[in-house]
CSV table of N, CA, C and O in Angstrom, one decimal:
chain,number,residue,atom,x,y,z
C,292,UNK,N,0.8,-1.2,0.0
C,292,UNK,CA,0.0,0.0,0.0
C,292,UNK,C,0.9,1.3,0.0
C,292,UNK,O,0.4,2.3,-0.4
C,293,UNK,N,2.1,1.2,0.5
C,293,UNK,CA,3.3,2.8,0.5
C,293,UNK,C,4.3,2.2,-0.6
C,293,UNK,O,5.5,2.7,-0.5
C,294,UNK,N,4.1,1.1,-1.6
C,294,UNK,CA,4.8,1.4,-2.9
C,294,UNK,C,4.3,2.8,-3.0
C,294,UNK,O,3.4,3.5,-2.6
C,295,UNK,N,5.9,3.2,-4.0
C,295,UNK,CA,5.7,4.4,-4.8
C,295,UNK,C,4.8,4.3,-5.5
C,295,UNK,O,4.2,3.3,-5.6
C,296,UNK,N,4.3,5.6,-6.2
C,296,UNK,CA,3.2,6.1,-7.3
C,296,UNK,C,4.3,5.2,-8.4
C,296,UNK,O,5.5,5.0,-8.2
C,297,UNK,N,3.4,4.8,-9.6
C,297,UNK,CA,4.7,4.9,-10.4
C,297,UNK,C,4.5,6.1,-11.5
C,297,UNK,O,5.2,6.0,-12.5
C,298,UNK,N,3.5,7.4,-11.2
C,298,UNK,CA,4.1,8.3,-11.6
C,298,UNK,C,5.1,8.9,-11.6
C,298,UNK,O,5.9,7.9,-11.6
C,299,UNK,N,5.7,9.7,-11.7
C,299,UNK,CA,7.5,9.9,-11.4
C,299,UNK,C,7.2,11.3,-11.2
C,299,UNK,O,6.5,11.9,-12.0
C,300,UNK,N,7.7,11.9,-10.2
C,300,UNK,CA,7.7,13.5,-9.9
C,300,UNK,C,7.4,14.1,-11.4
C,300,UNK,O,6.3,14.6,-11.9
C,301,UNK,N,8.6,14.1,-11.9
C,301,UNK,CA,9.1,14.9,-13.6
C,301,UNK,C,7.4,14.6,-14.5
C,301,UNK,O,6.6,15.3,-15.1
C,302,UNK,N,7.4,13.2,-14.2
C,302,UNK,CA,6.3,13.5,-15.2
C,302,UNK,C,4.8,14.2,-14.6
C,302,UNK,O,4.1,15.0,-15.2
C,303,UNK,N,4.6,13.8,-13.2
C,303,UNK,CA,3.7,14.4,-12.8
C,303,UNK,C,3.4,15.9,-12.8
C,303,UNK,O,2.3,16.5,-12.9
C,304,UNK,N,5.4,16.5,-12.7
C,304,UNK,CA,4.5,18.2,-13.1
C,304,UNK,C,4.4,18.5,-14.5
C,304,UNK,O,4.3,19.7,-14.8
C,305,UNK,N,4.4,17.3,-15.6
C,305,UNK,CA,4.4,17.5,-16.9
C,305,UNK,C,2.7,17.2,-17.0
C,305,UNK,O,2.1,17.5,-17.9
C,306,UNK,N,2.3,16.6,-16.0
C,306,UNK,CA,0.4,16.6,-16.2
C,306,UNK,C,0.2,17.2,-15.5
C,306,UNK,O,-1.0,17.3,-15.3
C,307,UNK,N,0.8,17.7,-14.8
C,307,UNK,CA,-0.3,19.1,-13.9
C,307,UNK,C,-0.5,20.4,-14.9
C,307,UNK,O,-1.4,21.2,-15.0
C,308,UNK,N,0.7,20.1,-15.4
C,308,UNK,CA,0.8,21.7,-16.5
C,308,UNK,C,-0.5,21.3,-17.3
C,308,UNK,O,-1.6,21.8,-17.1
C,309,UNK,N,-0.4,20.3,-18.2
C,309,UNK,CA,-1.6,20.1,-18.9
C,309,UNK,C,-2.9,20.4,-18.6
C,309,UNK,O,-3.9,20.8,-19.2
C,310,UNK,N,-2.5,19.9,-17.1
C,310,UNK,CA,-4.1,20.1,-16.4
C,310,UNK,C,-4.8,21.0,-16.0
C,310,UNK,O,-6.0,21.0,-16.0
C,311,UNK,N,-3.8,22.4,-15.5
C,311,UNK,CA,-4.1,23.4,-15.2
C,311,UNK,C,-4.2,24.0,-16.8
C,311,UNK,O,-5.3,24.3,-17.1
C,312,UNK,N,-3.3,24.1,-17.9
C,312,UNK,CA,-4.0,24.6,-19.0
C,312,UNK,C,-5.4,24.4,-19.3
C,312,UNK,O,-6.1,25.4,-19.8
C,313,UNK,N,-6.0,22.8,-19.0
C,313,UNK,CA,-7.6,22.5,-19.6
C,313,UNK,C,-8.4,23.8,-19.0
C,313,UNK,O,-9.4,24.2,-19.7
C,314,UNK,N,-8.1,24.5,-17.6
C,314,UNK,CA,-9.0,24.9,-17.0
C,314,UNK,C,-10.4,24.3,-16.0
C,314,UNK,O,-11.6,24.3,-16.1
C,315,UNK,N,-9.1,23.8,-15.1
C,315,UNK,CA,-9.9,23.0,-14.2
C,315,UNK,C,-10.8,24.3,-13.3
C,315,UNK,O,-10.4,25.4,-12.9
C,316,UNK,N,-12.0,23.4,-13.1
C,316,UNK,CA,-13.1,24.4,-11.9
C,316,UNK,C,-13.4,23.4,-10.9
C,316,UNK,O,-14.1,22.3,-10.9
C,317,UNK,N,-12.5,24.2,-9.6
C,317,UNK,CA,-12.4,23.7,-8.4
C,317,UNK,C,-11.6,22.2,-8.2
C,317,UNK,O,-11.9,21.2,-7.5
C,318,UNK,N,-10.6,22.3,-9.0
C,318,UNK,CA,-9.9,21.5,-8.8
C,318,UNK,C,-10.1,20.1,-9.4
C,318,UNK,O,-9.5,19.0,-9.1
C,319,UNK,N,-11.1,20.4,-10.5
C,319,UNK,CA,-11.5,19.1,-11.0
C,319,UNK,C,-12.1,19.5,-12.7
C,319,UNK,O,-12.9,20.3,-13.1
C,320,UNK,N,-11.2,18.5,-13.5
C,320,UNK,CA,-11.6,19.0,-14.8
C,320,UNK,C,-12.7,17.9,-15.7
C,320,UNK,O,-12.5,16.7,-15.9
C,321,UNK,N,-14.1,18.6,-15.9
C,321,UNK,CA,-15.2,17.3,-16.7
C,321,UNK,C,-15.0,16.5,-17.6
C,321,UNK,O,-14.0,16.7,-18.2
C,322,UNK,N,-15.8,15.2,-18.2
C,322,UNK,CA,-15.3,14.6,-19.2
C,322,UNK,C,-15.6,15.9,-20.1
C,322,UNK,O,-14.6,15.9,-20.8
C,323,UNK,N,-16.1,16.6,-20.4
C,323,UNK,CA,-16.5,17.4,-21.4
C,323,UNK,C,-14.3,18.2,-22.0
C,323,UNK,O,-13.5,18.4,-23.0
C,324,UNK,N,-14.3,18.3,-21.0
C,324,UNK,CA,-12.5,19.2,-21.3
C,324,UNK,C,-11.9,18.2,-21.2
C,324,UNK,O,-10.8,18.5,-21.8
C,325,UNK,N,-11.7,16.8,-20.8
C,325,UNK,CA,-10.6,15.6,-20.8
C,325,UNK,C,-10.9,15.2,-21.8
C,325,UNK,O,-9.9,14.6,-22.3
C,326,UNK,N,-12.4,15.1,-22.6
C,326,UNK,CA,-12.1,14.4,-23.8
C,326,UNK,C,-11.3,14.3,-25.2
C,326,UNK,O,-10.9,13.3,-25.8
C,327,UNK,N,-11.3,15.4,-25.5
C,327,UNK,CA,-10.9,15.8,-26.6
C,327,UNK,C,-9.2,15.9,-26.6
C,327,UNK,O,-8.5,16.2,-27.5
C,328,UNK,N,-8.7,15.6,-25.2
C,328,UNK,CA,-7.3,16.2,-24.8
C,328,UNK,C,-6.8,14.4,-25.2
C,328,UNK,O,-5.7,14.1,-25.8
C,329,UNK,N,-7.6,13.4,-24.8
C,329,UNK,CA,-7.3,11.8,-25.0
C,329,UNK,C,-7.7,11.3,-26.2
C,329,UNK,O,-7.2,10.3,-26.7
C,330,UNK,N,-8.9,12.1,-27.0
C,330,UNK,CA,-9.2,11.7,-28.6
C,330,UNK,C,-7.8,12.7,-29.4
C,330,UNK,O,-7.9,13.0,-30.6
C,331,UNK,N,-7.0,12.9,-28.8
C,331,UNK,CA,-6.1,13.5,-29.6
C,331,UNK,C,-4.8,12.8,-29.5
C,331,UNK,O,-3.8,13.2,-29.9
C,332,UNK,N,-5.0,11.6,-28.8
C,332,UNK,CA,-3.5,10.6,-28.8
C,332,UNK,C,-4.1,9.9,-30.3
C,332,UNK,O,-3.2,9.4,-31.0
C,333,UNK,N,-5.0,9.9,-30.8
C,333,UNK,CA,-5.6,8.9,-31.8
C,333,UNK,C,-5.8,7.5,-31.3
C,333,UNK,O,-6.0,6.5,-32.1
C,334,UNK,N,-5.8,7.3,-29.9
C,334,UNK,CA,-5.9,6.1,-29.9
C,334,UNK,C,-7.1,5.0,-29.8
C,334,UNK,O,-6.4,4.1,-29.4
C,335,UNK,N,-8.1,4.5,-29.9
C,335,UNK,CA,-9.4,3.9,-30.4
C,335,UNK,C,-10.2,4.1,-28.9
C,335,UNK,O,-9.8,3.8,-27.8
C,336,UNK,N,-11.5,4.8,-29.4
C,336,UNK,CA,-11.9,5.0,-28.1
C,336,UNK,C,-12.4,3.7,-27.2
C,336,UNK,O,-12.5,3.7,-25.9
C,337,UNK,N,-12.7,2.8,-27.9
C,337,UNK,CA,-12.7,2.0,-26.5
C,337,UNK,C,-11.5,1.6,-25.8
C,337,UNK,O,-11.6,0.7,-25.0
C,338,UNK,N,-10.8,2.0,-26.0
C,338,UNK,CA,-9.2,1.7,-25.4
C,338,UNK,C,-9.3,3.2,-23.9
C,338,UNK,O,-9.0,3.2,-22.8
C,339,UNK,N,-10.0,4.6,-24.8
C,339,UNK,CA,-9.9,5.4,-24.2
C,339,UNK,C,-11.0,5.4,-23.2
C,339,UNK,O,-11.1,6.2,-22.3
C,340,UNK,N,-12.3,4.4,-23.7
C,340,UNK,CA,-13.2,4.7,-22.6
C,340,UNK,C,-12.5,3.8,-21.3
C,340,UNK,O,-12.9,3.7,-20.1
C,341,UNK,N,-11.5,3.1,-21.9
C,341,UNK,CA,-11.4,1.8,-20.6
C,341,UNK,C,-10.0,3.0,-19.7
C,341,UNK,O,-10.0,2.9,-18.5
C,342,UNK,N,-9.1,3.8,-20.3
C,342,UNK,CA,-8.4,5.2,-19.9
C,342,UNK,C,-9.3,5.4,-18.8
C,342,UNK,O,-9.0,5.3,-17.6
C,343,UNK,N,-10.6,5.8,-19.4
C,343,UNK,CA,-11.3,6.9,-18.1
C,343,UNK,C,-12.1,6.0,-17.1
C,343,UNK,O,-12.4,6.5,-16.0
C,344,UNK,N,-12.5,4.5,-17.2
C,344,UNK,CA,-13.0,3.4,-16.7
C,344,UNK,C,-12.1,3.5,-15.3
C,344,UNK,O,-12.6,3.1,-14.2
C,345,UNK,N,-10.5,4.1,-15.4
C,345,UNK,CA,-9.6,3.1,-14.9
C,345,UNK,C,-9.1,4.8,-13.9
C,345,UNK,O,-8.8,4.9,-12.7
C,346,UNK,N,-9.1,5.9,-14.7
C,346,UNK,CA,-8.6,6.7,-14.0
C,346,UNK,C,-9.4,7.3,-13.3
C,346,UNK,O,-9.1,7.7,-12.2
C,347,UNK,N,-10.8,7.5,-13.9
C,347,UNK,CA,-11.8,8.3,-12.5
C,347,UNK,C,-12.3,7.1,-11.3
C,347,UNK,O,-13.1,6.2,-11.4
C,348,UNK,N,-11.3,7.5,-10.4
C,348,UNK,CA,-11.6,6.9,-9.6
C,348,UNK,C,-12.4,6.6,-8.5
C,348,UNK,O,-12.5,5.4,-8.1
C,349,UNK,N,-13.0,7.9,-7.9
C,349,UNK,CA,-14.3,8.0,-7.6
C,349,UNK,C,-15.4,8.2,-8.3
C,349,UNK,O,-16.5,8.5,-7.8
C,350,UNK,N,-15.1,8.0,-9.7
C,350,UNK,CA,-16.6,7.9,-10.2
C,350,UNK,C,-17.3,8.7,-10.3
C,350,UNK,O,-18.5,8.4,-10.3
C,351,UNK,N,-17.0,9.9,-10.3
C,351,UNK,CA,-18.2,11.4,-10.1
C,351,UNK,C,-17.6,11.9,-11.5
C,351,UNK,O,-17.1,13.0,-11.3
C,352,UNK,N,-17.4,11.3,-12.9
C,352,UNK,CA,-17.4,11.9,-14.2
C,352,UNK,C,-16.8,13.3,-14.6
C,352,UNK,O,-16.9,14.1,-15.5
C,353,UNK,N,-16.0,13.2,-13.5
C,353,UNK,CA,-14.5,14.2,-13.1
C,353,UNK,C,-13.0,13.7,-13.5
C,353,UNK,O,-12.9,12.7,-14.2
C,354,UNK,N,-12.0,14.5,-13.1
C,354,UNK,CA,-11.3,14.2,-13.2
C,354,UNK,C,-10.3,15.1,-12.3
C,354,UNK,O,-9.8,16.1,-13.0
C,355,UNK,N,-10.0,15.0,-11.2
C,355,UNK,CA,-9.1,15.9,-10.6
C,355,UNK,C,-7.6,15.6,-10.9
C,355,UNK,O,-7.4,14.8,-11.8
C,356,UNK,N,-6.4,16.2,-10.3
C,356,UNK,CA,-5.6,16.4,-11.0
C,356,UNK,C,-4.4,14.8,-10.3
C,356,UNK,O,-3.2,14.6,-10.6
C,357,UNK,N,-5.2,14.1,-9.6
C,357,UNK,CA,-3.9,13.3,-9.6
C,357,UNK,C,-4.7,11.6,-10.5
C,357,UNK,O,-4.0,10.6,-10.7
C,358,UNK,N,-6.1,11.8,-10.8
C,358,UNK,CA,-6.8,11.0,-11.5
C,358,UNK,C,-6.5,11.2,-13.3
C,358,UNK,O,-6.3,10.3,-14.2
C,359,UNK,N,-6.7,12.7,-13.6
C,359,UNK,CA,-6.1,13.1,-14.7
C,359,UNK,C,-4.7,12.3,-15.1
C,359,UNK,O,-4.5,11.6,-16.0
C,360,UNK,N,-3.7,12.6,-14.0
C,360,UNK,CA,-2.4,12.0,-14.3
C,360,UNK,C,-2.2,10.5,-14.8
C,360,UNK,O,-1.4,10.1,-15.6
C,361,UNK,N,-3.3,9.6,-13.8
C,361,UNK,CA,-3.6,8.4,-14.4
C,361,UNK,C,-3.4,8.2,-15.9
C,361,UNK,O,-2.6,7.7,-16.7
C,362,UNK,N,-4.8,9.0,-15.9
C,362,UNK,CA,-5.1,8.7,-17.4
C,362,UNK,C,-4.3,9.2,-18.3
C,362,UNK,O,-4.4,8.8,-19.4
C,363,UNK,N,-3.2,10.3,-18.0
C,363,UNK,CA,-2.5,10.7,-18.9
C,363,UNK,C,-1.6,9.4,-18.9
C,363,UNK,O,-1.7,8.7,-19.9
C,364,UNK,N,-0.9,9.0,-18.1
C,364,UNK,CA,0.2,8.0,-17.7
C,364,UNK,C,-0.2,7.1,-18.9
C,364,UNK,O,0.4,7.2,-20.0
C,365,UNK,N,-1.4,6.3,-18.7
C,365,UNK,CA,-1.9,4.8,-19.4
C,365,UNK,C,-2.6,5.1,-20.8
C,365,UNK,O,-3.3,4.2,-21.2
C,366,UNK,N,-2.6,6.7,-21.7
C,366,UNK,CA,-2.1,7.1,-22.6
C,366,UNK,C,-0.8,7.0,-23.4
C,366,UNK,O,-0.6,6.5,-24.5
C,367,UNK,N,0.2,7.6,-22.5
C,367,UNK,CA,1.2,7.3,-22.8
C,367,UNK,C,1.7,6.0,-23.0
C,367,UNK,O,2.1,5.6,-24.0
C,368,UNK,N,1.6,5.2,-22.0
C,368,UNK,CA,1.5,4.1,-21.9
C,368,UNK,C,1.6,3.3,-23.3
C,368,UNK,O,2.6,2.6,-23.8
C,369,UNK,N,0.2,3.5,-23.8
C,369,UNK,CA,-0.8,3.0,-24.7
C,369,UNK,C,-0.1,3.5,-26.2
C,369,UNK,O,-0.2,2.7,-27.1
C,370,UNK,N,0.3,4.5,-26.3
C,370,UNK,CA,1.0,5.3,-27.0
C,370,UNK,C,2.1,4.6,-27.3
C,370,UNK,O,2.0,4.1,-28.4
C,371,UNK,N,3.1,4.4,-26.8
C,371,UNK,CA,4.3,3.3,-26.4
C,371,UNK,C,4.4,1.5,-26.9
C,371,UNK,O,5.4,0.8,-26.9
C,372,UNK,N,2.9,1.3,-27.1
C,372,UNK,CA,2.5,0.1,-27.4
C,372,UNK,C,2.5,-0.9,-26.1
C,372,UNK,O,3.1,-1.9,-25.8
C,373,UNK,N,1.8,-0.2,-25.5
C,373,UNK,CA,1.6,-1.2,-24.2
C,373,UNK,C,0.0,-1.2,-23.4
C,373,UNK,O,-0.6,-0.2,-23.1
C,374,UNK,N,-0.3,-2.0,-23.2
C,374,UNK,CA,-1.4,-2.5,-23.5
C,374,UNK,C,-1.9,-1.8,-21.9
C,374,UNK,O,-1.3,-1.8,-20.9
C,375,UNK,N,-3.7,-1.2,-22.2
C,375,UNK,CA,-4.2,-1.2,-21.0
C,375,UNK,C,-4.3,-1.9,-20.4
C,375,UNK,O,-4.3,-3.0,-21.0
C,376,UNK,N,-4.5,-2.1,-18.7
C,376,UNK,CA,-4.9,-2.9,-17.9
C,376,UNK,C,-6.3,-3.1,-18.0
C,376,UNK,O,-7.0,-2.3,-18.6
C,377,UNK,N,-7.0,-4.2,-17.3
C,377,UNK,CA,-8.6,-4.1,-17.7
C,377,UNK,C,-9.0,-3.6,-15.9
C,377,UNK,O,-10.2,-3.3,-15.8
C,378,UNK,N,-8.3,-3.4,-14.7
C,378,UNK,CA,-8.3,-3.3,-13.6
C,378,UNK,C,-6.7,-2.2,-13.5
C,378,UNK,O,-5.7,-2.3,-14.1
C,379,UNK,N,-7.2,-1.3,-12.5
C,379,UNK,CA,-5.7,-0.1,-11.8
C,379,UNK,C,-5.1,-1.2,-10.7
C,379,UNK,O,-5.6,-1.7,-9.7
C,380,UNK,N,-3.7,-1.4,-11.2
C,380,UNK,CA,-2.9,-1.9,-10.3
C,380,UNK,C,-2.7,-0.9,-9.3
C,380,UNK,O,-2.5,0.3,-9.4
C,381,UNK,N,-2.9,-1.8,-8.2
C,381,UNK,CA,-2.1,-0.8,-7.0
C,381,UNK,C,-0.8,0.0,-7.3
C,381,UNK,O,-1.0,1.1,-6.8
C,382,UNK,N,-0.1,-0.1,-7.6
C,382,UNK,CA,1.3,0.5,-7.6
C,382,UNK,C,0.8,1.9,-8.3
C,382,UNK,O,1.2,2.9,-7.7
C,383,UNK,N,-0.3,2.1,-9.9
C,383,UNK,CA,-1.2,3.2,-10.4
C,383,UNK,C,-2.1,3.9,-9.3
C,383,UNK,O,-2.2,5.1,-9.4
C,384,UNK,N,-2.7,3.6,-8.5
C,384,UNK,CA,-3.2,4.3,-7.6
C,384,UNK,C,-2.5,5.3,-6.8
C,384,UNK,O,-1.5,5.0,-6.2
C,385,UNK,N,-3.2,6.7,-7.0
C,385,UNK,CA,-2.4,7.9,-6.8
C,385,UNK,C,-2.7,7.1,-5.0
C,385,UNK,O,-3.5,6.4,-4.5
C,386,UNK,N,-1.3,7.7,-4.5
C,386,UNK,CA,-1.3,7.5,-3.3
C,386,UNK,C,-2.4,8.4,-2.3
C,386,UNK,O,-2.8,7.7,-1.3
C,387,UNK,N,-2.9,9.8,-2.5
C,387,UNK,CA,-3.8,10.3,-1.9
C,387,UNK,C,-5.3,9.7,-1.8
C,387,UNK,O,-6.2,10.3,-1.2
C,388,UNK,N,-5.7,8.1,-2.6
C,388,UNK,CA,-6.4,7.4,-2.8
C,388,UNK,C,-6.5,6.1,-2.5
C,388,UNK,O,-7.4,5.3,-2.9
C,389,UNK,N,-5.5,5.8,-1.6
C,389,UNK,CA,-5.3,4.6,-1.1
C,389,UNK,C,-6.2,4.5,-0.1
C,389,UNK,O,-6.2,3.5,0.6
O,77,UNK,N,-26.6,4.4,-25.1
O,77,UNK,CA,-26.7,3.0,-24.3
O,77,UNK,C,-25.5,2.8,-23.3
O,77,UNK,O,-24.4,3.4,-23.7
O,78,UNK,N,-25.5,2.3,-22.4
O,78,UNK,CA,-24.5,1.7,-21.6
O,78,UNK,C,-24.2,0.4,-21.2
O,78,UNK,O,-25.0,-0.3,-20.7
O,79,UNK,N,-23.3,0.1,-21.2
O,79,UNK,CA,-23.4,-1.5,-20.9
O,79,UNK,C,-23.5,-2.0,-19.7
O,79,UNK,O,-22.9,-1.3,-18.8
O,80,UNK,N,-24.0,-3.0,-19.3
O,80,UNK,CA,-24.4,-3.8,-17.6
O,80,UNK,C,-23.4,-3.0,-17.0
O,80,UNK,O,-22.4,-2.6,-17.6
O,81,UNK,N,-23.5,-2.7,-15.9
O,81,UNK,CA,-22.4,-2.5,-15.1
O,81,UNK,C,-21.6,-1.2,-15.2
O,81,UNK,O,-21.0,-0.8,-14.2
O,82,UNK,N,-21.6,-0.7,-16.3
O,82,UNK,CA,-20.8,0.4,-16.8
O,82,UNK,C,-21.4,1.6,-16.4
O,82,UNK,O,-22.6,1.9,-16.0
O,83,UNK,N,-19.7,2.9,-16.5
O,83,UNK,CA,-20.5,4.1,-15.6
O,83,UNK,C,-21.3,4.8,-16.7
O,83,UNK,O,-21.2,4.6,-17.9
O,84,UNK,N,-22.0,5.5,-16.2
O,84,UNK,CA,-23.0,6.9,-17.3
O,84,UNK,C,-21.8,8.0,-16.7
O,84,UNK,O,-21.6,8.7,-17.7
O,85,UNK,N,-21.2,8.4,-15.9
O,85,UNK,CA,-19.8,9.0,-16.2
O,85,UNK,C,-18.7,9.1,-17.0
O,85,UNK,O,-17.7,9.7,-16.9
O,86,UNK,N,-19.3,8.0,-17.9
O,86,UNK,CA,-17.7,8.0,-18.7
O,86,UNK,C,-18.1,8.3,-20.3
O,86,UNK,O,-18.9,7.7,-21.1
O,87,UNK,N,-17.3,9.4,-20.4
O,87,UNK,CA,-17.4,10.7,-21.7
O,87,UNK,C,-17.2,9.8,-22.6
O,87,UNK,O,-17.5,10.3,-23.7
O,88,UNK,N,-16.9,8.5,-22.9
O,88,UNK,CA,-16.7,7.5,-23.8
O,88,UNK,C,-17.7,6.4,-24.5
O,88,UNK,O,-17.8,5.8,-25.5
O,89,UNK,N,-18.3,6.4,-23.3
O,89,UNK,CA,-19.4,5.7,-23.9
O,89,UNK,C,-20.5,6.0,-24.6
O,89,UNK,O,-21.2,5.1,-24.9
């Protein structure tokens, strides 16, 4: 459960920047502004609805900024040729969610 | 539509 994030600091303030660009309100950015930011990896959206399956993690059709980073991560990821998970490994759970 | 189980939260479906 106190494995590291395997976000990595460097990359994390490389999705905050993103994230604060979308124009998050109150700390939390809608599917309405995260969509079009993950239809722009080109990657097939059922790949990308299982992205957002995996990174909203409480499930309120948000995205705050360390759930965002998920989903940015397992883009990249995905990007990379590496395959989604169909379940968030513990080690991907932002630590403030444990 | 959504599928069994699946969220109505997710901008993808």
């Amino acid at each position: 459960a106190d494995a590291p994030w395997v976000v990595k600091p460097e990359e994390k303030m490389k999705f905050d920047t993103i994230f604060e660009s979308l124009g998050p309100v109150g700390g939390m950015l809608s599917g309405d502004k995260v969509k079009p930011v993950l239809l722009n990896s080109n990657l097939p959206v059922d790949i990308l609805g299982r992205v957002w399956e995996l990174s909203d993690i409480d499930r309120d059709g948000m995205l705050d900024r360390d759930e965002f980073s998920v989903a940015m991560f397992l883009v990249y990821r995905a990007l990379e040729g590496e395959s989604v998970p169909m379940s968030l490994p513990p080690p991907l759970v932002p630590p403030s969610k444990r | 539509q959504y599928p069994a189980g699946g969220s109505s939260t997710n901008p993808f479906l």
